[in-house]
Amino acid sequence: MAIVKMKGTYDILPDTSYKWSFMEDKIRTVCQIFNYEEIRTPIFEASELFHRTVGETSDLVKKETYDFKDRGDRFNTLRPEGTAGVVRAFIENKMYIEPINKLFYIGSMFRYERPQKGRYRQFNQFGVECFGSSDPIMDAEVISLAVTIIKAFRLKGIKVRLNTLGDDETRETYKKALVEYFTKYKDQICTDCQVRLEKNPLRILDCKVDRDTEIFKNAPKITDYLSEEAKTRFNKVLEYLDSMEINYEVDPMIVRGLDYYTHTIFEIEASVEGFGSQNVMCGGGRYDHLVENLGGPATPGIGFAFGLERLLTAIEAEHDLTTDVNTHLFVIALGDKARVKAVKLVNDLRCGGLITEMDYLNGKLKNQFKLSEKYNAKYIAILGDNELDNGVINVKTPNSTEQVTIPIDSLYQYVVNKLRGGSCGSCHASCDDCSCDCEGNKNE
Ligand code: HAM
């Protein structure tokens, strides 16, 4: 029996891979403009890294990680997200000697989740992590970078929702309020939440089981427990966002599912049809204690990650990304001797930057013409023994009667000039202005 792909994974075939390249190129350009540098970290890390960053009581660590013991009896985990690995690399490589590090990454993440549209077990994230500044202006920059990505793809119907988890003081008071509130409903919340109530009350608010119940809707909101300092800081972030004319909504119900967050947290939502609960395409926030908790010097940090499958679906919902592959030139060779010359011609033309193709199945003339259609060739060069003996080659424009015979050695220049705007084969002027006495297509 043939082996098939694992559940929750998918292949990106050539009919789609170019869309990924298009998306990733644009992301890289935006990162460059914002001066974020690329970092690539391993796909697997010591399991402990994720336990200590994402949190023991988070769904991600409790239920969704791909864990394996290697042959040396070490516990490994396929990365479920990018932040932990980047922070580990930041500390291990002493990147903190620079006052500010602005980093980005694009890569696969792994979560053992129930697969559905927009949710996979291997998926891709584009993320940024920025270290060294706790100034609210950094929060605003990171959010504006996420928004610029959205703008670069001209996406509409996007919502930026943000909240603050405040400082340590805020979270301590808030946790107490949550414990007091949910203890009253202990018998009515799910068993996971009963454990969270004891171990990590903030995580109760991520509950996927009871999230929409009245009990949850009436739960205390963190915005009512902010310390004066946390409130002032959050207002400063909003002021910077206003100054950049970024539209947002403050949503006190956002808590994000990972333990490392402090202060600003945010999500970007797209209203893509059929996406349901998978419409959150980007999530992020500040994590001012994470570097220190992992053994590095106290360094503030903030970042976000886009789910690239979701981003691409949103892009495709609004834009047609199909593009025909346009080959500049298809070289048809007839006969063994001509094939030897053709293989060199194709190679030379490619080195000169022309997208050039030929037939690899030694087909008949008719089949080679068919193949040139498949490649959408703009021009077709035909070389047989006769032409070879005379040092010439025929060049045809598909779907027209236009055909010229030119010296083989001028083929490259001829095609380049035609692509540039229809000049003749021997000079650079366009045909209309051409005053040379060459034998190019002026004489056709
Ligand atoms: P996250 O919210 O867990 O945050 O994931 C970020 C984004 O990844 C989500 O908004 C979603 O678009 C996408 N995503 C998550 N799980 C899946 C899945 N199973 N299938 C497809 N897409 C998925 C983080 O990962 C944090 N590390 C973000 C961050 C960076 N915070 C600070 N820095």
Short mmCIF file of C-alpha atoms and ligand atoms in Angstrom, two decimals:
data_model
loop_
_atom_site.label_atom_id
_atom_site.label_comp_id
_atom_site.label_asym_id
_atom_site.label_seq_id
_atom_site.Cartn_x
_atom_site.Cartn_y
_atom_site.Cartn_z
CA MET A 1 0.00 0.00 0.00
CA ALA A 2 1.25 3.46 -0.84
CA ILE A 3 2.35 5.61 2.06
CA VAL A 4 0.30 8.78 2.49
CA LYS A 5 1.01 12.04 4.32
CA MET A 6 0.45 12.29 8.07
CA LYS A 7 -2.82 13.73 9.37
CA GLY A 8 -2.73 17.51 9.65
CA THR A 9 0.11 17.91 7.15
CA TYR A 10 -0.05 18.86 3.48
CA ASP A 11 2.18 19.16 0.44
CA ILE A 12 2.85 22.49 -1.22
CA LEU A 13 2.95 21.60 -4.91
CA PRO A 14 4.29 23.75 -7.76
CA ASP A 15 0.80 25.06 -8.52
CA THR A 16 0.82 26.72 -5.07
CA SER A 17 4.46 27.04 -4.06
CA TYR A 18 4.90 30.21 -6.12
CA LYS A 19 2.16 31.83 -4.03
CA TRP A 20 4.17 31.01 -0.91
CA SER A 21 7.26 32.56 -2.47
CA PHE A 22 5.27 35.66 -3.37
CA MET A 23 3.99 35.96 0.21
CA GLU A 24 7.36 35.29 1.82
CA ASP A 25 9.19 37.72 -0.50
CA LYS A 26 6.80 40.49 0.46
CA ILE A 27 7.18 39.69 4.16
CA ARG A 28 10.96 39.81 3.83
CA THR A 29 10.76 43.19 2.08
CA VAL A 30 8.62 44.66 4.86
CA CYS A 31 11.03 43.26 7.49
CA GLN A 32 13.92 44.84 5.65
CA ILE A 33 12.16 48.21 5.61
CA PHE A 34 11.62 47.94 9.38
CA ASN A 35 15.23 46.80 9.80
CA TYR A 36 14.43 43.34 11.24
CA GLU A 37 17.10 40.70 10.60
CA GLU A 38 16.43 37.03 9.93
CA ILE A 39 17.16 34.36 12.52
CA ARG A 40 16.85 30.59 11.92
CA THR A 41 16.72 28.29 14.92
CA PRO A 42 16.42 24.47 15.10
CA ILE A 43 13.11 22.75 14.52
CA PHE A 44 13.53 20.72 17.70
CA GLU A 45 14.71 21.83 21.10
CA ALA A 46 15.01 20.34 24.59
CA SER A 47 11.44 19.71 25.83
CA GLU A 48 12.20 21.68 28.98
CA LEU A 49 12.54 24.89 26.96
CA PHE A 50 8.85 24.86 26.06
CA HIS A 51 7.76 23.76 29.54
CA ARG A 52 9.58 26.73 31.02
CA THR A 53 8.44 29.33 28.49
CA VAL A 54 5.00 28.46 27.19
CA GLY A 55 3.96 27.04 30.59
CA GLU A 56 3.14 23.62 32.06
CA THR A 57 -0.57 24.41 32.36
CA SER A 58 -1.02 25.79 28.84
CA ASP A 59 -2.96 23.62 26.37
CA LEU A 60 0.01 23.88 24.06
CA VAL A 61 2.38 22.07 26.41
CA LYS A 62 -0.20 19.82 28.07
CA LYS A 63 -1.87 18.46 24.96
CA GLU A 64 -0.27 19.62 21.74
CA THR A 65 3.48 19.11 21.66
CA TYR A 66 5.25 16.49 19.58
CA ASP A 67 7.65 14.99 22.11
CA PHE A 68 10.19 12.28 21.51
CA LYS A 69 13.07 10.72 23.33
CA ASP A 70 16.19 10.48 21.18
CA ARG A 71 18.69 7.62 21.13
CA GLY A 72 20.64 9.33 23.90
CA ASP A 73 17.55 9.32 26.16
CA ARG A 74 17.15 13.11 25.89
CA PHE A 75 13.65 14.61 25.79
CA ASN A 76 13.12 16.59 22.61
CA THR A 77 10.13 18.56 21.34
CA LEU A 78 9.35 19.73 17.82
CA ARG A 79 8.93 23.48 18.21
CA PRO A 80 5.24 24.39 18.64
CA GLU A 81 6.06 28.11 18.29
CA GLY A 82 9.06 30.29 17.54
CA THR A 83 9.55 32.59 20.53
CA ALA A 84 11.07 30.02 22.92
CA GLY A 85 13.78 28.95 20.46
CA VAL A 86 14.63 32.51 19.52
CA VAL A 87 14.97 33.50 23.18
CA ARG A 88 17.15 30.44 23.80
CA ALA A 89 19.37 31.41 20.85
CA PHE A 90 19.43 35.05 21.99
CA ILE A 91 20.83 34.01 25.37
CA GLU A 92 23.13 31.23 24.14
CA ASN A 93 24.73 33.46 21.49
CA LYS A 94 24.98 36.41 23.87
CA MET A 95 23.08 38.56 21.43
CA TYR A 96 22.21 40.81 24.38
CA ILE A 97 25.55 42.59 23.99
CA GLU A 98 23.69 44.69 21.41
CA PRO A 99 21.27 47.13 23.05
CA ILE A 100 18.48 46.30 20.59
CA ASN A 101 17.90 43.16 18.50
CA LYS A 102 15.09 43.18 15.95
CA LEU A 103 14.68 39.66 14.56
CA PHE A 104 12.29 37.79 12.28
CA TYR A 105 11.79 34.17 11.26
CA ILE A 106 9.75 32.12 8.83
CA GLY A 107 9.39 28.41 9.45
CA SER A 108 7.39 25.32 10.32
CA MET A 109 5.84 24.75 13.74
CA PHE A 110 4.22 21.58 15.05
CA ARG A 111 1.15 21.19 17.24
CA TYR A 112 -0.87 18.06 17.82
CA GLU A 113 -4.25 19.72 17.30
CA ARG A 114 -7.47 18.50 15.73
CA PRO A 115 -6.93 19.37 12.07
CA GLN A 116 -9.50 21.53 10.27
CA LYS A 117 -9.51 24.40 7.80
CA GLY A 118 -6.80 26.82 8.94
CA ARG A 119 -5.52 24.45 11.62
CA TYR A 120 -2.77 21.94 10.91
CA ARG A 121 -0.30 19.80 12.82
CA GLN A 122 2.59 21.15 10.79
CA PHE A 123 2.01 24.78 9.91
CA ASN A 124 4.13 27.81 9.11
CA GLN A 125 4.66 31.00 11.00
CA PHE A 126 6.25 34.31 10.19
CA GLY A 127 7.24 35.85 13.49
CA VAL A 128 9.25 38.75 14.87
CA GLU A 129 10.95 39.07 18.23
CA CYS A 130 12.40 42.34 19.38
CA PHE A 131 14.70 42.55 22.41
CA GLY A 132 16.11 45.34 24.53
CA SER A 133 13.44 48.01 24.89
CA SER A 134 10.52 48.19 27.31
CA ASP A 135 9.47 51.56 25.87
CA PRO A 136 5.83 51.53 24.74
CA ILE A 137 7.08 52.93 21.43
CA MET A 138 8.51 49.46 20.73
CA ASP A 139 5.07 47.89 21.31
CA ALA A 140 3.65 50.36 18.83
CA GLU A 141 6.38 49.63 16.27
CA VAL A 142 5.84 45.87 16.49
CA ILE A 143 2.09 46.27 16.07
CA SER A 144 2.63 48.67 13.17
CA LEU A 145 4.90 46.10 11.49
CA ALA A 146 2.13 43.51 11.72
CA VAL A 147 -0.34 46.01 10.31
CA THR A 148 2.07 46.93 7.50
CA ILE A 149 2.20 43.26 6.51
CA ILE A 150 -1.58 43.31 6.25
CA LYS A 151 -1.44 46.52 4.21
CA ALA A 152 1.28 45.13 1.93
CA PHE A 153 -1.21 42.46 0.89
CA ARG A 154 -4.03 45.01 0.63
CA LEU A 155 -6.27 42.98 2.95
CA LYS A 156 -9.58 44.43 4.03
CA GLY A 157 -11.91 43.45 6.88
CA ILE A 158 -9.05 43.20 9.35
CA LYS A 159 -9.39 43.85 13.07
CA VAL A 160 -6.54 44.63 15.44
CA ARG A 161 -7.57 43.78 19.00
CA LEU A 162 -5.35 44.52 21.93
CA ASN A 163 -5.26 44.27 25.68
CA THR A 164 -2.79 44.51 28.51
CA LEU A 165 -1.87 41.92 31.09
CA GLY A 166 -0.26 44.68 33.13
CA ASP A 167 2.72 44.35 35.43
CA ASP A 168 3.39 41.74 38.15
CA GLU A 169 1.30 43.67 40.66
CA THR A 170 -1.65 43.79 38.25
CA ARG A 171 -1.53 40.08 37.50
CA GLU A 172 -1.27 39.12 41.18
CA THR A 173 -4.39 41.12 42.10
CA TYR A 174 -6.20 39.88 39.02
CA LYS A 175 -5.34 36.24 39.68
CA LYS A 176 -6.77 36.58 43.19
CA ALA A 177 -9.98 38.04 41.74
CA LEU A 178 -10.22 35.15 39.27
CA VAL A 179 -9.70 32.54 41.99
CA GLU A 180 -12.35 34.17 44.15
CA TYR A 181 -14.80 34.34 41.25
CA PHE A 182 -14.28 30.88 39.72
CA THR A 183 -14.18 29.11 43.10
CA LYS A 184 -17.88 29.98 43.37
CA TYR A 185 -18.48 28.03 40.14
CA LYS A 186 -15.97 25.26 40.69
CA ASP A 187 -18.54 22.53 40.08
CA GLN A 188 -19.69 24.09 36.82
CA ILE A 189 -16.31 24.53 35.10
CA CYS A 190 -14.49 21.78 33.19
CA THR A 191 -12.00 19.50 34.93
CA ASP A 192 -9.05 21.17 33.20
CA CYS A 193 -10.20 24.54 34.53
CA GLN A 194 -10.53 23.10 38.02
CA VAL A 195 -6.82 22.24 37.84
CA ARG A 196 -6.01 25.66 36.33
CA LEU A 197 -7.86 27.31 39.21
CA GLU A 198 -5.29 25.79 41.56
CA LYS A 199 -2.19 26.10 39.39
CA ASN A 200 -2.60 28.99 36.95
CA PRO A 201 -5.95 30.82 37.13
CA LEU A 202 -5.17 33.10 34.16
CA ARG A 203 -5.18 30.07 31.85
CA ILE A 204 -8.85 29.42 32.74
CA LEU A 205 -9.70 32.24 30.34
CA ASP A 206 -8.28 30.27 27.36
CA CYS A 207 -10.77 27.45 28.01
CA LYS A 208 -12.14 26.18 24.73
CA VAL A 209 -14.93 24.23 26.47
CA ASP A 210 -16.71 26.87 28.53
CA ARG A 211 -15.54 30.06 26.87
CA ASP A 212 -19.01 31.14 25.70
CA THR A 213 -20.91 30.50 28.94
CA GLU A 214 -22.40 33.27 31.10
CA ILE A 215 -19.96 32.36 33.88
CA PHE A 216 -17.06 33.22 31.62
CA LYS A 217 -18.67 36.31 30.17
CA ASN A 218 -19.21 37.74 33.66
CA ALA A 219 -15.71 36.89 34.90
CA PRO A 220 -13.59 39.80 36.22
CA LYS A 221 -11.81 41.79 33.49
CA ILE A 222 -8.12 42.57 33.83
CA THR A 223 -8.70 46.17 32.76
CA ASP A 224 -10.41 46.75 36.14
CA TYR A 225 -7.31 45.58 38.03
CA LEU A 226 -4.53 47.49 36.29
CA SER A 227 -1.99 49.23 38.50
CA GLU A 228 -1.58 52.96 37.83
CA GLU A 229 1.77 52.30 36.18
CA ALA A 230 0.39 49.59 33.90
CA LYS A 231 -2.54 51.80 32.93
CA THR A 232 -0.26 54.72 32.06
CA ARG A 233 1.99 52.43 30.03
CA PHE A 234 -0.90 50.94 28.08
CA ASN A 235 -2.33 54.40 27.35
CA LYS A 236 1.05 55.41 25.97
CA VAL A 237 0.96 52.43 23.55
CA LEU A 238 -2.50 53.53 22.42
CA GLU A 239 -1.29 57.12 21.97
CA TYR A 240 1.53 55.96 19.68
CA LEU A 241 -0.87 53.79 17.69
CA ASP A 242 -3.23 56.75 17.34
CA SER A 243 -0.35 58.87 16.16
CA MET A 244 0.34 56.29 13.41
CA GLU A 245 -3.39 56.24 12.60
CA ILE A 246 -3.61 52.52 13.27
CA ASN A 247 -7.16 51.36 13.94
CA TYR A 248 -7.58 49.01 16.88
CA GLU A 249 -10.06 47.82 19.42
CA VAL A 250 -9.23 47.32 23.11
CA ASP A 251 -10.61 43.90 24.06
CA PRO A 252 -10.28 43.02 27.76
CA MET A 253 -11.18 39.39 27.01
CA ILE A 254 -7.92 38.64 25.17
CA VAL A 255 -5.50 36.78 27.42
CA ARG A 256 -3.48 34.74 24.85
CA GLY A 257 -2.73 31.09 25.62
CA LEU A 258 0.95 31.32 26.53
CA ASP A 259 2.38 31.99 29.96
CA TYR A 260 5.21 34.31 29.06
CA TYR A 261 3.22 37.46 28.31
CA THR A 262 3.33 40.72 30.32
CA HIS A 263 1.76 44.10 29.47
CA THR A 264 0.62 44.52 25.83
CA ILE A 265 -0.91 41.54 24.04
CA PHE A 266 -2.66 41.66 20.68
CA GLU A 267 -4.32 39.66 17.93
CA ILE A 268 -5.16 40.38 14.32
CA GLU A 269 -8.31 38.86 12.96
CA ALA A 270 -9.46 38.47 9.38
CA SER A 271 -13.03 37.74 8.42
CA VAL A 272 -12.39 35.01 5.88
CA GLU A 273 -15.46 32.97 4.98
CA GLY A 274 -15.39 29.43 6.30
CA PHE A 275 -12.59 30.19 8.73
CA GLY A 276 -14.74 30.10 11.88
CA SER A 277 -12.62 30.18 14.99
CA GLN A 278 -9.47 29.99 12.88
CA ASN A 279 -9.76 33.63 11.82
CA VAL A 280 -7.03 34.85 14.17
CA MET A 281 -4.11 35.11 11.81
CA CYS A 282 -1.62 36.85 14.07
CA GLY A 283 -1.00 36.91 17.80
CA GLY A 284 1.69 38.48 19.91
CA GLY A 285 2.69 40.44 22.92
CA ARG A 286 5.34 41.58 25.33
CA TYR A 287 7.37 39.14 27.46
CA ASP A 288 9.58 41.17 29.77
CA HIS A 289 10.61 38.31 32.11
CA LEU A 290 11.21 35.52 29.61
CA VAL A 291 14.92 36.11 28.91
CA GLU A 292 15.64 36.29 32.62
CA ASN A 293 13.51 33.23 33.41
CA LEU A 294 15.56 31.25 30.92
CA GLY A 295 18.84 32.24 32.52
CA GLY A 296 19.75 35.35 30.52
CA PRO A 297 20.23 38.91 31.75
CA ALA A 298 16.97 40.77 32.42
CA THR A 299 15.96 41.93 28.93
CA PRO A 300 12.54 43.07 27.82
CA GLY A 301 11.07 41.55 24.66
CA ILE A 302 8.04 41.76 22.41
CA GLY A 303 6.95 39.95 19.26
CA PHE A 304 4.20 38.34 17.25
CA ALA A 305 3.61 35.49 14.83
CA PHE A 306 1.37 35.19 11.79
CA GLY A 307 -0.01 31.81 10.78
CA LEU A 308 1.04 31.77 7.14
CA GLU A 309 -1.61 29.29 5.95
CA ARG A 310 -4.25 31.62 7.33
CA LEU A 311 -2.56 34.71 5.89
CA LEU A 312 -2.37 33.09 2.44
CA THR A 313 -6.05 32.09 2.59
CA ALA A 314 -6.93 35.68 3.47
CA ILE A 315 -4.79 37.00 0.61
CA GLU A 316 -6.34 34.59 -1.87
CA ALA A 317 -9.84 35.47 -0.72
CA GLU A 318 -9.23 39.01 -1.99
CA HIS A 319 -6.70 38.66 -4.79
CA ASP A 320 -6.17 36.36 -7.71
CA LEU A 321 -2.61 35.12 -7.34
CA THR A 322 -2.61 32.87 -10.36
CA THR A 323 0.10 33.84 -12.76
CA ASP A 324 1.11 32.01 -15.88
CA VAL A 325 4.67 30.91 -16.01
CA ASN A 326 6.09 32.78 -18.96
CA THR A 327 9.08 31.21 -20.59
CA HIS A 328 11.01 33.72 -22.67
CA LEU A 329 12.19 31.25 -25.24
CA PHE A 330 11.56 27.61 -26.14
CA VAL A 331 14.27 26.00 -28.25
CA ILE A 332 13.11 23.27 -30.62
CA ALA A 333 15.89 21.01 -31.86
CA LEU A 334 15.42 18.51 -34.69
CA GLY A 335 18.03 15.82 -34.98
CA ASP A 336 20.98 14.71 -32.88
CA LYS A 337 23.46 17.34 -34.06
CA ALA A 338 20.95 20.12 -33.47
CA ARG A 339 20.25 18.80 -29.94
CA VAL A 340 23.94 19.09 -29.08
CA LYS A 341 23.92 22.75 -30.18
CA ALA A 342 20.52 23.38 -28.56
CA VAL A 343 21.65 22.17 -25.15
CA LYS A 344 24.50 24.69 -25.26
CA LEU A 345 22.23 27.48 -26.52
CA VAL A 346 19.71 26.85 -23.74
CA ASN A 347 22.47 26.86 -21.16
CA ASP A 348 24.02 30.08 -22.51
CA LEU A 349 20.66 31.85 -22.70
CA ARG A 350 19.82 30.83 -19.13
CA CYS A 351 23.20 32.15 -17.96
CA GLY A 352 22.28 35.39 -19.69
CA GLY A 353 19.09 35.56 -17.60
CA LEU A 354 16.50 34.35 -20.11
CA ILE A 355 13.96 31.77 -18.93
CA THR A 356 14.65 29.14 -21.55
CA GLU A 357 13.23 25.66 -22.07
CA MET A 358 13.62 22.74 -24.45
CA ASP A 359 12.21 19.26 -24.93
CA TYR A 360 13.77 16.46 -22.91
CA LEU A 361 11.88 13.58 -24.52
CA ASN A 362 13.29 13.89 -28.05
CA GLY A 363 9.78 14.46 -29.35
CA LYS A 364 8.57 15.15 -32.86
CA LEU A 365 8.24 18.76 -34.11
CA LYS A 366 4.48 18.80 -33.34
CA ASN A 367 5.03 17.62 -29.77
CA GLN A 368 7.77 20.16 -29.21
CA PHE A 369 5.43 22.96 -30.36
CA LYS A 370 2.80 21.63 -27.93
CA LEU A 371 5.34 21.69 -25.13
CA SER A 372 6.25 25.30 -25.96
CA GLU A 373 2.56 26.16 -25.46
CA LYS A 374 2.56 24.50 -22.06
CA TYR A 375 5.50 26.68 -21.08
CA ASN A 376 3.76 29.78 -22.45
CA ALA A 377 6.86 30.58 -24.48
CA LYS A 378 7.00 34.13 -25.81
CA TYR A 379 9.32 33.06 -28.65
CA ILE A 380 10.24 29.73 -30.20
CA ALA A 381 13.62 29.08 -31.81
CA ILE A 382 13.79 26.18 -34.26
CA LEU A 383 17.04 24.52 -35.12
CA GLY A 384 17.47 21.68 -37.63
CA ASP A 385 20.50 20.25 -39.44
CA ASN A 386 20.05 22.67 -42.37
CA GLU A 387 20.05 25.74 -40.14
CA LEU A 388 23.01 24.38 -38.23
CA ASP A 389 25.05 23.97 -41.42
CA ASN A 390 24.26 27.59 -42.35
CA GLY A 391 24.87 29.00 -38.86
CA VAL A 392 21.31 30.33 -38.61
CA ILE A 393 18.21 29.69 -36.53
CA ASN A 394 14.49 30.36 -37.11
CA VAL A 395 12.64 32.37 -34.51
CA LYS A 396 8.87 32.29 -34.43
CA THR A 397 6.37 34.31 -32.43
CA PRO A 398 3.60 31.96 -31.28
CA ASN A 399 0.07 32.63 -32.57
CA SER A 400 1.33 34.83 -35.38
CA THR A 401 2.87 34.40 -38.77
CA GLU A 402 5.95 36.28 -37.60
CA GLN A 403 9.06 34.23 -38.28
CA VAL A 404 12.64 35.37 -38.93
CA THR A 405 15.85 33.61 -39.73
CA ILE A 406 18.81 35.10 -37.87
CA PRO A 407 22.43 34.14 -37.20
CA ILE A 408 22.60 31.68 -34.31
CA ASP A 409 25.06 33.93 -32.51
CA SER A 410 22.58 36.83 -32.45
CA LEU A 411 19.75 34.76 -30.88
CA TYR A 412 20.31 36.05 -27.35
CA GLN A 413 20.41 39.70 -28.42
CA TYR A 414 17.42 39.22 -30.69
CA VAL A 415 15.23 37.81 -27.90
CA VAL A 416 16.40 40.37 -25.36
CA ASN A 417 15.60 43.20 -27.76
CA LYS A 418 12.21 41.77 -28.63
CA LEU A 419 11.38 41.40 -24.95
CA ARG A 420 12.51 44.97 -24.37
CA GLY A 421 9.96 46.29 -26.81
CA GLY A 422 10.28 44.86 -30.27
CA SER A 423 13.55 46.15 -31.66
CA CYS A 424 15.25 44.43 -34.55
CA GLY A 425 17.79 41.70 -34.04
CA SER A 426 20.94 43.72 -34.48
CA CYS A 427 20.42 47.07 -32.82
CA HIS A 428 18.87 48.39 -29.63
CA ALA A 429 16.42 50.86 -31.13
CA SER A 430 12.77 49.91 -31.34
CA CYS A 431 11.70 48.90 -34.85
CA ASP A 432 9.87 52.13 -35.57
CA ASP A 433 12.88 54.30 -34.75
CA CYS A 434 15.42 51.93 -36.21
CA SER A 435 17.61 53.52 -38.83
CA CYS A 436 20.28 50.85 -39.10
CA ASP A 437 20.62 48.67 -42.14
CA CYS A 438 20.56 45.38 -40.28
CA GLU A 439 18.66 42.36 -41.45
CA GLY A 440 16.45 42.16 -38.39
CA ASN A 441 12.69 42.15 -38.25
CA LYS A 442 12.63 45.63 -39.84
CA ASN A 443 12.78 43.74 -43.13
CA GLU A 444 10.07 41.17 -42.23
P1 HAM B 1 0.09 31.79 18.74
O1 HAM B 1 -1.10 32.67 18.95
O2 HAM B 1 0.11 30.48 19.44
O3 HAM B 1 1.34 32.67 19.14
O4 HAM B 1 0.28 31.52 17.20
C1 HAM B 1 0.37 32.59 16.27
C2 HAM B 1 -0.45 32.29 15.04
O5 HAM B 1 -0.07 31.02 14.49
C3 HAM B 1 -1.94 32.12 15.29
O6 HAM B 1 -2.59 33.38 15.36
C4 HAM B 1 -2.38 31.33 14.07
O7 HAM B 1 -2.57 32.18 12.96
C5 HAM B 1 -1.17 30.44 13.80
N1 HAM B 1 -1.43 29.07 14.29
C6 HAM B 1 -1.35 28.62 15.55
N2 HAM B 1 -1.63 27.30 15.60
C7 HAM B 1 -1.90 26.91 14.34
C8 HAM B 1 -2.24 25.67 13.71
N3 HAM B 1 -2.35 24.54 14.40
N4 HAM B 1 -2.45 25.64 12.36
C9 HAM B 1 -2.31 26.78 11.64
N5 HAM B 1 -1.97 27.98 12.17
C10 HAM B 1 -1.77 28.05 13.49
C11 HAM B 1 2.64 32.21 19.08
O8 HAM B 1 2.98 31.21 18.50
C12 HAM B 1 3.61 33.16 19.73
N6 HAM B 1 4.93 32.56 19.64
C13 HAM B 1 3.57 34.51 19.04
C14 HAM B 1 4.54 35.47 19.63
C15 HAM B 1 5.73 35.80 19.15
N7 HAM B 1 4.37 36.14 20.75
C16 HAM B 1 5.44 36.87 20.97
N8 HAM B 1 6.29 36.66 20.01
#
